[in-house]
Amino acid sequence: MLRAAMSQEMGRALVSVREKVQHAAARRAQSLPAVQPRVVAVSKTKPADMVIDAYSHGQRYFGENYVQELVEKASDANILSSCPEIKWHFIGHLQKHHINKLVAVPNLHVLETIDSVKLADKVNASWQRKGSPEKLKVMVQVNTSSEESKHGLHPSDTVELIRHLREKCPGLEFVGLMTIGSFGHDLAQGPNPDFQVLLKQREEVCEKLGLPMDAVELSMGMSADFEHAIEVGSTNVRVGSTIFGERVYSKPVKGEASAN
């Protein structure tokens, strides 16, 4: 009974998020690419049955911050049987000794957090050893807020890393830019400056590498600010607590506890 009620509540939350996404997309400037934004449901700390419930309500894209948690969920027998079209996004900081584990994840769709040439090369080598007929989609994570607590490369290094990905990493497919950004921006002061940095990064990347604007996604915006992010150009928003409810940690979690 409780499970059914919780599933219905999640279903209502997903409907609400999708409606807000549609309305925010309609408010975008016409100069922005007319790409329907993707909602990535961030399921970190949530059990497999909640992933299955969200999937049953039409959600297909899910995000995880920690490799081990992603491995456990993506390999869960119930998820594999109940969610055949699930697509996993890895949105946390990737440590090099976890690369092979990540690459082996069933239904891995996008790695959003490439932030160095060394990491790109190691992921590429691991993916090629896997022998997949398809390339692994990757995004480049940019530290737009210059906070030491945030991962991502400096904006000035973005173009060269993407050039390296496109020319030296045949197993990877560059699909976009990602940022976490600073928290608590007051929109009364104007658009989030971190989002504006990522928009400018895309312009520079497209100009210098000859890419069409609609070929470079922007992954920015989380539960607290996804509507604003979409309004200014995000094509990929990472929404967790708004869909699944607040997280309860058994102990403090360090690192990317803020990626949704």
Tab-separated table of C-alpha atoms in Angstrom:
chain	number	residue	atom	x	y	z
A	1	MET	CA	0.000	0.000	0.000
A	2	LEU	CA	2.777	2.409	1.000
A	3	ARG	CA	4.825	1.428	-2.069
A	4	ALA	CA	1.859	2.157	-4.350
A	5	ALA	CA	1.281	5.547	-2.737
A	6	MET	CA	4.951	6.454	-3.057
A	7	SER	CA	4.933	5.379	-6.702
A	8	GLN	CA	1.904	7.562	-7.405
A	9	GLU	CA	3.598	10.510	-5.701
A	10	MET	CA	6.696	9.996	-7.833
A	11	GLY	CA	4.528	9.815	-10.925
A	12	ARG	CA	2.968	13.169	-10.056
A	13	ALA	CA	6.415	14.652	-9.443
A	14	LEU	CA	7.627	13.470	-12.857
A	15	VAL	CA	4.570	14.939	-14.571
A	16	SER	CA	5.195	18.245	-12.795
A	17	VAL	CA	8.875	18.282	-13.786
A	18	ARG	CA	8.041	17.522	-17.422
A	19	GLU	CA	5.457	20.302	-17.523
A	20	LYS	CA	7.944	22.771	-16.052
A	21	VAL	CA	10.540	21.659	-18.608
A	22	GLN	CA	8.090	22.247	-21.463
A	23	HIS	CA	7.124	25.697	-20.194
A	24	ALA	CA	10.750	26.694	-19.612
A	25	ALA	CA	11.718	25.511	-23.100
A	26	ALA	CA	8.924	27.633	-24.562
A	27	ARG	CA	10.431	30.707	-22.886
A	28	ARG	CA	13.850	30.242	-24.486
A	29	ALA	CA	15.183	32.835	-26.898
A	30	GLN	CA	14.604	31.868	-30.518
A	31	SER	CA	18.331	32.223	-31.152
A	32	LEU	CA	18.974	29.115	-29.046
A	33	PRO	CA	18.901	25.628	-30.610
A	34	ALA	CA	15.361	24.223	-30.507
A	35	VAL	CA	16.417	21.034	-28.710
A	36	GLN	CA	13.907	19.381	-26.387
A	37	PRO	CA	15.655	19.272	-22.973
A	38	ARG	CA	16.362	15.872	-21.472
A	39	VAL	CA	15.573	15.154	-17.827
A	40	VAL	CA	18.127	12.930	-16.106
A	41	ALA	CA	16.634	11.545	-12.890
A	42	VAL	CA	19.441	11.479	-10.326
A	43	SER	CA	18.834	8.349	-8.283
A	44	LYS	CA	21.865	8.394	-5.980
A	45	THR	CA	21.206	6.861	-2.529
A	46	LYS	CA	17.795	5.651	-3.754
A	47	PRO	CA	16.983	1.916	-3.990
A	48	ALA	CA	16.526	-0.025	-7.201
A	49	ASP	CA	12.751	-0.279	-6.752
A	50	MET	CA	12.472	3.529	-6.941
A	51	VAL	CA	14.365	3.477	-10.241
A	52	ILE	CA	11.931	0.846	-11.507
A	53	ASP	CA	8.962	2.948	-10.345
A	54	ALA	CA	10.277	6.028	-12.153
A	55	TYR	CA	10.857	3.937	-15.269
A	56	SER	CA	7.273	2.674	-15.081
A	57	HIS	CA	6.158	6.325	-15.177
A	58	GLY	CA	8.031	6.892	-18.429
A	59	GLN	CA	11.449	8.009	-17.202
A	60	ARG	CA	14.327	6.596	-19.241
A	61	TYR	CA	17.429	8.625	-18.342
A	62	PHE	CA	18.984	8.160	-14.899
A	63	GLY	CA	22.104	9.637	-13.329
A	64	GLU	CA	24.498	8.424	-10.660
A	65	ASN	CA	27.445	10.140	-8.955
A	66	TYR	CA	29.388	7.155	-7.650
A	67	VAL	CA	30.744	4.329	-9.786
A	68	GLN	CA	30.061	1.565	-7.263
A	69	GLU	CA	26.450	2.635	-6.773
A	70	LEU	CA	25.962	2.826	-10.525
A	71	VAL	CA	27.503	-0.633	-10.994
A	72	GLU	CA	25.156	-2.123	-8.392
A	73	LYS	CA	22.002	-0.535	-9.798
A	74	ALA	CA	22.771	-1.008	-13.476
A	75	SER	CA	23.561	-4.680	-12.822
A	76	ASP	CA	20.520	-5.273	-10.600
A	77	ALA	CA	18.524	-8.205	-12.007
A	78	ASN	CA	15.166	-6.486	-11.456
A	79	ILE	CA	16.285	-3.299	-13.183
A	80	LEU	CA	17.763	-5.269	-16.086
A	81	SER	CA	14.516	-7.196	-16.583
A	82	SER	CA	12.058	-4.362	-15.868
A	83	CYS	CA	13.895	-1.456	-17.526
A	84	PRO	CA	15.222	-2.661	-20.893
A	85	GLU	CA	15.454	0.868	-22.354
A	86	ILE	CA	17.143	2.512	-19.362
A	87	LYS	CA	20.008	4.890	-20.156
A	88	TRP	CA	22.553	5.690	-17.466
A	89	HIS	CA	24.471	8.968	-17.175
A	90	PHE	CA	27.547	9.112	-14.956
A	91	ILE	CA	27.631	12.611	-13.463
A	92	GLY	CA	30.203	12.362	-10.668
A	93	HIS	CA	33.956	12.816	-10.562
A	94	LEU	CA	35.588	9.807	-12.205
A	95	GLN	CA	38.748	8.511	-10.575
A	96	LYS	CA	41.110	6.728	-12.921
A	97	HIS	CA	41.101	3.437	-10.985
A	98	HIS	CA	37.325	3.207	-11.476
A	99	ILE	CA	37.355	3.616	-15.250
A	100	ASN	CA	37.207	-0.091	-16.136
A	101	LYS	CA	34.317	-0.626	-13.727
A	102	LEU	CA	32.398	2.264	-15.271
A	103	VAL	CA	33.029	1.157	-18.835
A	104	ALA	CA	31.579	-2.280	-18.020
A	105	VAL	CA	28.274	-0.828	-16.754
A	106	PRO	CA	25.248	-2.190	-18.679
A	107	ASN	CA	23.331	0.503	-20.582
A	108	LEU	CA	25.913	3.234	-19.926
A	109	HIS	CA	24.740	6.083	-22.153
A	110	VAL	CA	26.808	9.187	-21.351
A	111	LEU	CA	29.859	10.013	-19.248
A	112	GLU	CA	29.334	13.685	-18.390
A	113	THR	CA	32.549	14.413	-16.507
A	114	ILE	CA	35.647	14.236	-18.706
A	115	ASP	CA	37.943	16.989	-17.419
A	116	SER	CA	41.473	16.202	-18.587
A	117	VAL	CA	43.417	14.767	-21.512
A	118	LYS	CA	44.751	11.967	-19.293
A	119	LEU	CA	41.259	10.931	-18.232
A	120	ALA	CA	40.028	11.083	-21.823
A	121	ASP	CA	42.881	8.874	-23.011
A	122	LYS	CA	42.337	6.288	-20.272
A	123	VAL	CA	38.563	6.137	-20.855
A	124	ASN	CA	39.136	5.837	-24.589
A	125	ALA	CA	41.624	2.983	-24.143
A	126	SER	CA	39.303	1.135	-21.763
A	127	TRP	CA	36.302	1.576	-24.078
A	128	GLN	CA	38.269	0.328	-27.072
A	129	ARG	CA	39.406	-2.745	-25.123
A	130	LYS	CA	35.754	-3.454	-24.429
A	131	GLY	CA	35.240	-3.794	-28.171
A	132	SER	CA	31.898	-2.025	-28.328
A	133	PRO	CA	30.687	-1.318	-31.874
A	134	GLU	CA	29.432	2.091	-30.724
A	135	LYS	CA	31.338	5.066	-29.403
A	136	LEU	CA	30.859	6.162	-25.800
A	137	LYS	CA	29.166	9.549	-25.592
A	138	VAL	CA	31.075	11.978	-23.368
A	139	MET	CA	30.705	15.527	-22.142
A	140	VAL	CA	33.462	17.831	-20.962
A	141	GLN	CA	33.028	19.183	-17.438
A	142	VAL	CA	33.915	22.850	-17.032
A	143	ASN	CA	34.510	24.522	-13.667
A	144	THR	CA	32.539	27.691	-14.410
A	145	SER	CA	32.555	29.007	-10.842
A	146	SER	CA	36.324	28.656	-10.215
A	147	GLU	CA	35.569	26.995	-6.870
A	148	GLU	CA	38.298	24.660	-5.649
A	149	SER	CA	35.636	22.303	-4.285
A	150	LYS	CA	34.261	21.752	-7.798
A	151	HIS	CA	35.766	19.450	-10.380
A	152	GLY	CA	36.109	20.383	-14.028
A	153	LEU	CA	38.724	22.062	-16.183
A	154	HIS	CA	39.341	25.800	-16.515
A	155	PRO	CA	37.240	27.371	-19.289
A	156	SER	CA	40.379	28.384	-21.191
A	157	ASP	CA	41.317	24.699	-21.605
A	158	THR	CA	37.977	23.561	-22.998
A	159	VAL	CA	38.629	23.885	-26.734
A	160	GLU	CA	41.917	21.978	-26.658
A	161	LEU	CA	40.461	19.101	-24.659
A	162	ILE	CA	37.561	18.779	-27.099
A	163	ARG	CA	39.965	18.952	-30.030
A	164	HIS	CA	41.942	16.121	-28.419
A	165	LEU	CA	38.765	14.074	-27.891
A	166	ARG	CA	37.743	14.470	-31.516
A	167	GLU	CA	41.172	13.813	-33.013
A	168	LYS	CA	42.850	11.361	-30.625
A	169	CYS	CA	40.038	9.376	-28.963
A	170	PRO	CA	38.312	7.317	-31.667
A	171	GLY	CA	36.276	5.357	-29.108
A	172	LEU	CA	34.623	8.466	-27.706
A	173	GLU	CA	32.010	10.816	-29.117
A	174	PHE	CA	32.005	14.376	-27.799
A	175	VAL	CA	28.384	15.460	-27.319
A	176	GLY	CA	28.410	18.450	-24.982
A	177	LEU	CA	29.563	20.544	-22.044
A	178	MET	CA	28.626	20.075	-18.390
A	179	THR	CA	28.893	22.256	-15.296
A	180	ILE	CA	27.763	22.099	-11.690
A	181	GLY	CA	28.250	25.783	-10.957
A	182	SER	CA	27.843	27.604	-7.668
A	183	PHE	CA	24.697	27.267	-5.579
A	184	GLY	CA	22.087	29.702	-4.383
A	185	HIS	CA	22.333	32.282	-7.160
A	186	ASP	CA	19.694	34.992	-6.747
A	187	LEU	CA	17.946	35.349	-10.103
A	188	ALA	CA	16.840	38.829	-9.073
A	189	GLN	CA	20.472	39.762	-9.758
A	190	GLY	CA	20.229	38.465	-13.324
A	191	PRO	CA	20.999	35.159	-15.092
A	192	ASN	CA	23.253	32.666	-13.347
A	193	PRO	CA	26.787	33.723	-14.380
A	194	ASP	CA	28.020	30.109	-14.362
A	195	PHE	CA	25.443	29.188	-16.974
A	196	GLN	CA	26.481	32.207	-19.026
A	197	VAL	CA	30.096	31.008	-18.929
A	198	LEU	CA	29.046	27.624	-20.313
A	199	LEU	CA	27.012	29.287	-23.073
A	200	LYS	CA	30.066	31.320	-24.085
A	201	GLN	CA	32.181	28.175	-23.971
A	202	ARG	CA	29.859	26.506	-26.449
A	203	GLU	CA	30.070	29.497	-28.779
A	204	GLU	CA	33.862	29.400	-28.662
A	205	VAL	CA	33.994	25.623	-29.180
A	206	CYS	CA	31.650	25.759	-32.152
A	207	GLU	CA	33.494	28.680	-33.718
A	208	LYS	CA	37.002	27.257	-33.313
A	209	LEU	CA	36.179	23.637	-34.131
A	210	GLY	CA	33.576	24.259	-36.813
A	211	LEU	CA	30.723	22.545	-35.001
A	212	PRO	CA	27.030	23.408	-35.362
A	213	MET	CA	25.522	24.838	-32.178
A	214	ASP	CA	22.833	22.157	-31.940
A	215	ALA	CA	25.515	19.433	-31.939
A	216	VAL	CA	26.888	20.579	-28.572
A	217	GLU	CA	24.620	19.912	-25.605
A	218	LEU	CA	24.692	21.870	-22.364
A	219	SER	CA	24.245	19.880	-19.162
A	220	MET	CA	23.452	22.444	-16.483
A	221	GLY	CA	20.672	22.904	-13.986
A	222	MET	CA	19.517	20.775	-11.053
A	223	SER	CA	16.451	20.473	-8.833
A	224	ALA	CA	16.661	24.051	-7.562
A	225	ASP	CA	17.325	25.824	-10.856
A	226	PHE	CA	16.530	23.565	-13.819
A	227	GLU	CA	13.823	25.871	-15.166
A	228	HIS	CA	16.178	28.842	-15.346
A	229	ALA	CA	18.889	26.622	-16.835
A	230	ILE	CA	16.551	25.526	-19.621
A	231	GLU	CA	15.406	29.092	-20.269
A	232	VAL	CA	18.986	30.161	-20.944
A	233	GLY	CA	19.888	27.116	-23.037
A	234	SER	CA	20.387	23.887	-21.091
A	235	THR	CA	19.520	20.737	-23.026
A	236	ASN	CA	20.195	18.283	-20.184
A	237	VAL	CA	19.040	18.859	-16.589
A	238	ARG	CA	19.938	16.667	-13.626
A	239	VAL	CA	16.961	16.441	-11.267
A	240	GLY	CA	17.014	14.216	-8.189
A	241	SER	CA	15.282	15.278	-4.976
A	242	THR	CA	12.371	16.890	-6.826
A	243	ILE	CA	11.575	13.466	-8.307
A	244	PHE	CA	12.692	11.017	-5.633
A	245	GLY	CA	12.391	13.098	-2.471
A	246	GLU	CA	15.132	14.295	-0.165
A	247	ARG	CA	18.109	12.041	0.357
A	248	VAL	CA	18.946	10.450	3.662
A	249	TYR	CA	22.622	9.680	4.123
A	250	SER	CA	23.819	7.166	6.680
A	251	LYS	CA	27.005	9.215	6.980
A	252	PRO	CA	28.307	12.433	5.426
A	253	VAL	CA	29.121	12.011	1.751
A	254	LYS	CA	32.061	13.884	0.296
A	255	GLY	CA	32.762	14.847	-3.262
A	256	GLU	CA	29.969	15.164	-5.789
A	257	ALA	CA	27.125	15.174	-3.281
A	258	SER	CA	25.893	18.227	-5.122
A	259	ALA	CA	25.445	16.981	-8.670
A	260	ASN	CA	21.726	17.125	-8.594
